[in-house]
PDB file of C-alpha atoms in Angstrom:
ATOM      1  CA  UNK A   1      -0.088   0.178  -0.092  1.00  0.00           C
ATOM      2  CA  UNK A   2       1.351   3.398  -0.927  1.00  0.00           C
ATOM      3  CA  UNK A   3       1.631   6.128   1.657  1.00  0.00           C
ATOM      4  CA  UNK A   4      -0.414   9.504   1.151  1.00  0.00           C
ATOM      5  CA  UNK A   5       2.655  11.484   0.658  1.00  0.00           C
ATOM      6  CA  UNK A   6       3.646   9.400  -2.183  1.00  0.00           C
ATOM      7  CA  UNK A   7       0.515   9.922  -4.460  1.00  0.00           C
ATOM      8  CA  UNK A   8       1.323   9.782  -8.219  1.00  0.00           C
ATOM      9  CA  UNK A   9      -0.404  12.397 -10.237  1.00  0.00           C
ATOM     10  CA  UNK A  10      -2.204  10.990 -13.081  1.00  0.00           C
ATOM     11  CA  UNK A  11      -2.612  12.593 -16.327  1.00  0.00           C
ATOM     12  CA  UNK A  12      -6.512  13.822 -15.880  1.00  0.00           C
ATOM     13  CA  UNK A  13      -5.187  15.656 -12.503  1.00  0.00           C
ATOM     14  CA  UNK A  14      -2.334  17.307 -14.247  1.00  0.00           C
ATOM     15  CA  UNK A  15      -4.824  18.491 -16.850  1.00  0.00           C
ATOM     16  CA  UNK A  16      -7.084  19.824 -14.392  1.00  0.00           C
ATOM     17  CA  UNK A  17      -4.511  21.503 -12.505  1.00  0.00           C
ATOM     18  CA  UNK A  18      -2.973  22.859 -15.567  1.00  0.00           C
ATOM     19  CA  UNK A  19      -6.591  24.393 -16.675  1.00  0.00           C
ATOM     20  CA  UNK A  20      -7.123  25.825 -13.341  1.00  0.00           C
ATOM     21  CA  UNK A  21      -3.743  27.601 -13.265  1.00  0.00           C
ATOM     22  CA  UNK A  22      -4.689  28.797 -16.795  1.00  0.00           C
ATOM     23  CA  UNK A  23      -8.072  30.123 -15.669  1.00  0.00           C
ATOM     24  CA  UNK A  24      -6.628  32.132 -12.839  1.00  0.00           C
ATOM     25  CA  UNK A  25      -3.997  33.578 -15.116  1.00  0.00           C
ATOM     26  CA  UNK A  26      -6.639  34.653 -17.396  1.00  0.00           C
ATOM     27  CA  UNK A  27      -8.702  36.095 -14.616  1.00  0.00           C
ATOM     28  CA  UNK A  28      -5.745  38.120 -13.404  1.00  0.00           C
ATOM     29  CA  UNK A  29      -5.251  39.371 -16.831  1.00  0.00           C
ATOM     30  CA  UNK A  30      -8.711  40.342 -17.035  1.00  0.00           C
ATOM     31  CA  UNK A  31      -8.799  42.253 -13.934  1.00  0.00           C
ATOM     32  CA  UNK A  32      -5.729  44.145 -14.704  1.00  0.00           C
ATOM     33  CA  UNK A  33      -6.810  44.993 -18.302  1.00  0.00           C
ATOM     34  CA  UNK A  34     -10.072  46.200 -16.940  1.00  0.00           C
ATOM     35  CA  UNK A  35      -8.594  48.555 -14.555  1.00  0.00           C
ATOM     36  CA  UNK A  36      -6.233  49.956 -16.966  1.00  0.00           C
ATOM     37  CA  UNK A  37      -9.276  50.532 -19.280  1.00  0.00           C
ATOM     38  CA  UNK A  38     -11.245  52.223 -16.615  1.00  0.00           C
ATOM     39  CA  UNK A  39      -8.272  54.353 -15.593  1.00  0.00           C
ATOM     40  CA  UNK A  40      -7.923  55.381 -19.245  1.00  0.00           C
ATOM     41  CA  UNK A  41     -11.726  56.056 -19.306  1.00  0.00           C
ATOM     42  CA  UNK A  42     -11.751  58.315 -16.371  1.00  0.00           C
ATOM     43  CA  UNK A  43      -8.784  60.088 -17.805  1.00  0.00           C
ATOM     44  CA  UNK A  44     -10.538  60.745 -20.849  1.00  0.00           C
ATOM     45  CA  UNK A  45     -13.541  61.998 -18.911  1.00  0.00           C
ATOM     46  CA  UNK A  46     -11.651  64.274 -17.214  1.00  0.00           C
ATOM     47  CA  UNK A  47      -9.461  65.590 -20.129  1.00  0.00           C
ATOM     48  CA  UNK A  48     -13.040  66.247 -22.107  1.00  0.00           C
ATOM     49  CA  UNK A  49     -14.517  67.978 -18.930  1.00  0.00           C
ATOM     50  CA  UNK A  50     -11.407  70.216 -18.682  1.00  0.00           C
ATOM     51  CA  UNK A  51     -12.039  71.755 -22.282  1.00  0.00           C
ATOM     52  CA  UNK A  52     -15.299  72.803 -21.450  1.00  0.00           C
ATOM     53  CA  UNK A  53     -14.558  73.975 -17.851  1.00  0.00           C
ATOM     54  CA  UNK A  54     -14.849  77.995 -18.692  1.00  0.00           C
ATOM     55  CA  UNK A  55     -14.054  78.658 -15.156  1.00  0.00           C
ATOM     56  CA  UNK A  56     -10.736  76.875 -15.477  1.00  0.00           C
ATOM     57  CA  UNK A  57      -9.960  78.368 -19.090  1.00  0.00           C
ATOM     58  CA  UNK A  58     -10.833  82.058 -17.491  1.00  0.00           C
ATOM     59  CA  UNK A  59      -8.493  81.215 -14.351  1.00  0.00           C
ATOM     60  CA  UNK A  60      -5.652  80.050 -16.765  1.00  0.00           C
ATOM     61  CA  UNK A  61      -5.947  83.445 -18.656  1.00  0.00           C
ATOM     62  CA  UNK A  62      -6.244  85.628 -15.585  1.00  0.00           C
ATOM     63  CA  UNK A  63      -2.957  83.585 -14.232  1.00  0.00           C
ATOM     64  CA  UNK A  64      -0.986  84.311 -17.513  1.00  0.00           C
ATOM     65  CA  UNK A  65      -2.029  87.756 -17.344  1.00  0.00           C
ATOM     66  CA  UNK A  66      -1.087  88.343 -13.833  1.00  0.00           C
ATOM     67  CA  UNK A  67       2.203  86.380 -14.585  1.00  0.00           C
ATOM     68  CA  UNK A  68       2.956  88.812 -17.386  1.00  0.00           C
ATOM     69  CA  UNK A  69       2.085  92.141 -15.430  1.00  0.00           C
ATOM     70  CA  UNK A  70       3.999  94.077 -13.072  1.00  0.00           C
ATOM     71  CA  UNK A  71       1.990  92.650 -10.008  1.00  0.00           C
ATOM     72  CA  UNK A  72       3.734  90.338  -7.288  1.00  0.00           C
ATOM     73  CA  UNK A  73       1.181  87.829  -7.063  1.00  0.00           C
ATOM     74  CA  UNK A  74       2.940  86.521  -3.799  1.00  0.00           C
ATOM     75  CA  UNK A  75       1.352  89.288  -1.950  1.00  0.00           C
ATOM     76  CA  UNK A  76      -1.969  88.320  -3.213  1.00  0.00           C
ATOM     77  CA  UNK A  77      -1.827  85.598  -0.951  1.00  0.00           C
ATOM     78  CA  UNK A  78      -2.597  87.895   1.971  1.00  0.00           C
ATOM     79  CA  UNK A  79      -6.219  88.859   2.045  1.00  0.00           C
ATOM     80  CA  UNK A  80      -5.241  92.009   3.805  1.00  0.00           C
ATOM     81  CA  UNK A  81      -3.082  93.160   1.005  1.00  0.00           C
ATOM     82  CA  UNK A  82      -4.577  95.665  -1.469  1.00  0.00           C
ATOM     83  CA  UNK A  83      -3.037  95.763  -4.777  1.00  0.00           C
ATOM     84  CA  UNK A  84      -5.176  98.351  -6.222  1.00  0.00           C
ATOM     85  CA  UNK A  85      -6.250  96.159  -9.208  1.00  0.00           C
ATOM     86  CA  UNK A  86      -9.974  96.417 -10.341  1.00  0.00           C
ATOM     87  CA  UNK A  87     -11.596  92.876  -9.602  1.00  0.00           C
ATOM     88  CA  UNK A  88      -8.670  91.836  -7.441  1.00  0.00           C
ATOM     89  CA  UNK A  89     -10.811  89.392  -5.267  1.00  0.00           C
ATOM     90  CA  UNK A  90     -11.973  87.590  -8.597  1.00  0.00           C
ATOM     91  CA  UNK A  91      -8.438  87.311  -9.784  1.00  0.00           C
ATOM     92  CA  UNK A  92      -7.348  85.689  -6.290  1.00  0.00           C
ATOM     93  CA  UNK A  93     -10.341  83.220  -6.573  1.00  0.00           C
ATOM     94  CA  UNK A  94      -9.175  82.237 -10.290  1.00  0.00           C
ATOM     95  CA  UNK A  95      -5.713  81.608  -9.071  1.00  0.00           C
ATOM     96  CA  UNK A  96      -7.087  79.402  -6.146  1.00  0.00           C
ATOM     97  CA  UNK A  97      -9.615  77.794  -8.626  1.00  0.00           C
ATOM     98  CA  UNK A  98      -6.757  76.628 -10.986  1.00  0.00           C
ATOM     99  CA  UNK A  99      -4.430  75.509  -8.155  1.00  0.00           C
ATOM    100  CA  UNK A 100      -7.067  73.611  -6.386  1.00  0.00           C
ATOM    101  CA  UNK A 101      -8.201  71.750  -9.919  1.00  0.00           C
ATOM    102  CA  UNK A 102      -4.674  70.772 -10.376  1.00  0.00           C
ATOM    103  CA  UNK A 103      -4.277  69.810  -6.696  1.00  0.00           C
ATOM    104  CA  UNK A 104      -7.290  67.352  -7.087  1.00  0.00           C
ATOM    105  CA  UNK A 105      -6.055  65.805 -10.296  1.00  0.00           C
ATOM    106  CA  UNK A 106      -2.349  65.070  -8.853  1.00  0.00           C
ATOM    107  CA  UNK A 107      -4.412  63.537  -5.841  1.00  0.00           C
ATOM    108  CA  UNK A 108      -6.518  61.458  -8.452  1.00  0.00           C
ATOM    109  CA  UNK A 109      -3.296  60.524 -10.250  1.00  0.00           C
ATOM    110  CA  UNK A 110      -1.456  59.462  -6.982  1.00  0.00           C
ATOM    111  CA  UNK A 111      -4.651  57.157  -6.054  1.00  0.00           C
ATOM    112  CA  UNK A 112      -4.368  55.372  -9.381  1.00  0.00           C
ATOM    113  CA  UNK A 113      -7.361  56.948 -10.753  1.00  0.00           C
ATOM    114  CA  UNK A 114      -6.093  58.562 -13.809  1.00  0.00           C
ATOM    115  CA  UNK A 115      -3.690  57.308 -16.518  1.00  0.00           C
ATOM    116  CA  UNK A 116      -0.486  59.339 -16.088  1.00  0.00           C
ATOM    117  CA  UNK A 117       0.879  58.742 -19.435  1.00  0.00           C
ATOM    118  CA  UNK A 118      -2.495  60.186 -20.954  1.00  0.00           C
ATOM    119  CA  UNK A 119      -2.544  63.227 -18.784  1.00  0.00           C
ATOM    120  CA  UNK A 120       1.065  64.129 -19.405  1.00  0.00           C
ATOM    121  CA  UNK A 121       0.819  64.010 -23.017  1.00  0.00           C
ATOM    122  CA  UNK A 122      -2.301  66.275 -22.899  1.00  0.00           C
ATOM    123  CA  UNK A 123      -1.514  68.347 -19.870  1.00  0.00           C
ATOM    124  CA  UNK A 124       2.335  68.791 -19.544  1.00  0.00           C
ATOM    125  CA  UNK A 125       2.768  72.340 -20.729  1.00  0.00           C
ATOM    126  CA  UNK A 126      -0.221  73.810 -18.999  1.00  0.00           C
ATOM    127  CA  UNK A 127       0.625  72.147 -15.528  1.00  0.00           C
ATOM    128  CA  UNK A 128       4.482  72.652 -15.407  1.00  0.00           C
ATOM    129  CA  UNK A 129       3.910  76.456 -16.740  1.00  0.00           C
ATOM    130  CA  UNK A 130       0.778  77.042 -14.005  1.00  0.00           C
ATOM    131  CA  UNK A 131       2.890  75.640 -11.389  1.00  0.00           C
ATOM    132  CA  UNK A 132       5.743  77.964 -12.409  1.00  0.00           C
ATOM    133  CA  UNK A 133       3.601  81.103 -12.726  1.00  0.00           C
ATOM    134  CA  UNK A 134       1.530  80.453  -9.550  1.00  0.00           C
ATOM    135  CA  UNK A 135       4.564  79.575  -7.530  1.00  0.00           C
ATOM    136  CA  UNK A 136       5.181  82.900  -5.984  1.00  0.00           C
ATOM    137  CA  UNK A 137       1.407  82.669  -4.698  1.00  0.00           C
ATOM    138  CA  UNK A 138       1.585  79.294  -3.396  1.00  0.00           C
ATOM    139  CA  UNK A 139       4.629  80.184  -1.360  1.00  0.00           C
ATOM    140  CA  UNK A 140       2.709  83.285  -0.071  1.00  0.00           C
ATOM    141  CA  UNK A 141      -0.451  81.226   0.857  1.00  0.00           C
ATOM    142  CA  UNK A 142       2.173  78.709   2.812  1.00  0.00           C
ATOM    143  CA  UNK A 143       3.881  81.600   4.688  1.00  0.00           C
ATOM    144  CA  UNK A 144       0.599  83.359   5.371  1.00  0.00           C
ATOM    145  CA  UNK A 145      -1.260  80.398   6.533  1.00  0.00           C
ATOM    146  CA  UNK A 146       1.562  78.759   8.227  1.00  0.00           C
ATOM    147  CA  UNK A 147       0.672  75.615   6.022  1.00  0.00           C
ATOM    148  CA  UNK A 148       3.643  74.019   4.309  1.00  0.00           C
ATOM    149  CA  UNK A 149       1.224  71.488   2.843  1.00  0.00           C
ATOM    150  CA  UNK A 150      -0.575  73.952   0.714  1.00  0.00           C
ATOM    151  CA  UNK A 151      -0.925  72.779  -2.869  1.00  0.00           C
ATOM    152  CA  UNK A 152       1.881  70.382  -2.110  1.00  0.00           C
ATOM    153  CA  UNK A 153       0.445  67.731  -4.219  1.00  0.00           C
ATOM    154  CA  UNK A 154       0.161  69.768  -7.176  1.00  0.00           C
ATOM    155  CA  UNK A 155       3.830  70.706  -6.697  1.00  0.00           C
ATOM    156  CA  UNK A 156       4.903  67.202  -6.467  1.00  0.00           C
ATOM    157  CA  UNK A 157       3.208  66.688  -9.935  1.00  0.00           C
ATOM    158  CA  UNK A 158       4.808  69.673 -11.543  1.00  0.00           C
ATOM    159  CA  UNK A 159       8.119  68.853 -10.205  1.00  0.00           C
ATOM    160  CA  UNK A 160       7.850  65.265 -11.109  1.00  0.00           C
ATOM    161  CA  UNK A 161       6.921  66.117 -14.698  1.00  0.00           C
ATOM    162  CA  UNK A 162       9.614  68.955 -15.040  1.00  0.00           C
ATOM    163  CA  UNK A 163      12.380  66.288 -14.292  1.00  0.00           C
ATOM    164  CA  UNK A 164      11.146  63.932 -16.876  1.00  0.00           C
ATOM    165  CA  UNK A 165      10.256  66.262 -19.540  1.00  0.00           C
ATOM    166  CA  UNK A 166       8.163  65.017 -22.914  1.00  0.00           C
ATOM    167  CA  UNK A 167      10.307  63.833 -25.611  1.00  0.00           C
ATOM    168  CA  UNK A 168       9.531  65.172 -28.918  1.00  0.00           C
ATOM    169  CA  UNK A 169       7.750  62.676 -31.357  1.00  0.00           C
ATOM    170  CA  UNK A 170       9.579  61.568 -34.170  1.00  0.00           C
ATOM    171  CA  UNK A 171       7.857  62.171 -37.508  1.00  0.00           C
ATOM    172  CA  UNK A 172       7.894  59.501 -40.029  1.00  0.00           C
TER     173      UNK A 172
END
């Protein structure tokens, strides 16, 4: 009589085990593929929403104008500072709106909700430039509120992408 530890595998058992292993592998690949597809869909939805976000477009224009003006937007982080600019409060709200938008985008990216490659290809310039232009304001907010974490996720993303810039696509 054979001992239980010396069980000999028969051909049907080997086939059944191989089929089960293959089924598990297919299931894992399907889950990973579905997750990647969902990530890309979320990213595409975000990109289409950004295109029609009038407030974000206006905020981007306002930040660009402020950057190219003689105003020190770092001072605008102080609510008590009066820059003697028409619609200063609206401009400040625009700056905060765009910074909060990219902060949320960065958090979503870090959480694995968005596909970084798609975002980087479509948003690289606007994100890195927005960071560059808004950095003095962000520093002012951190100083005035004594909150070193203000806009830190957006800063993380902009610096990350600046280190690994987009490469030019070769044309055929």
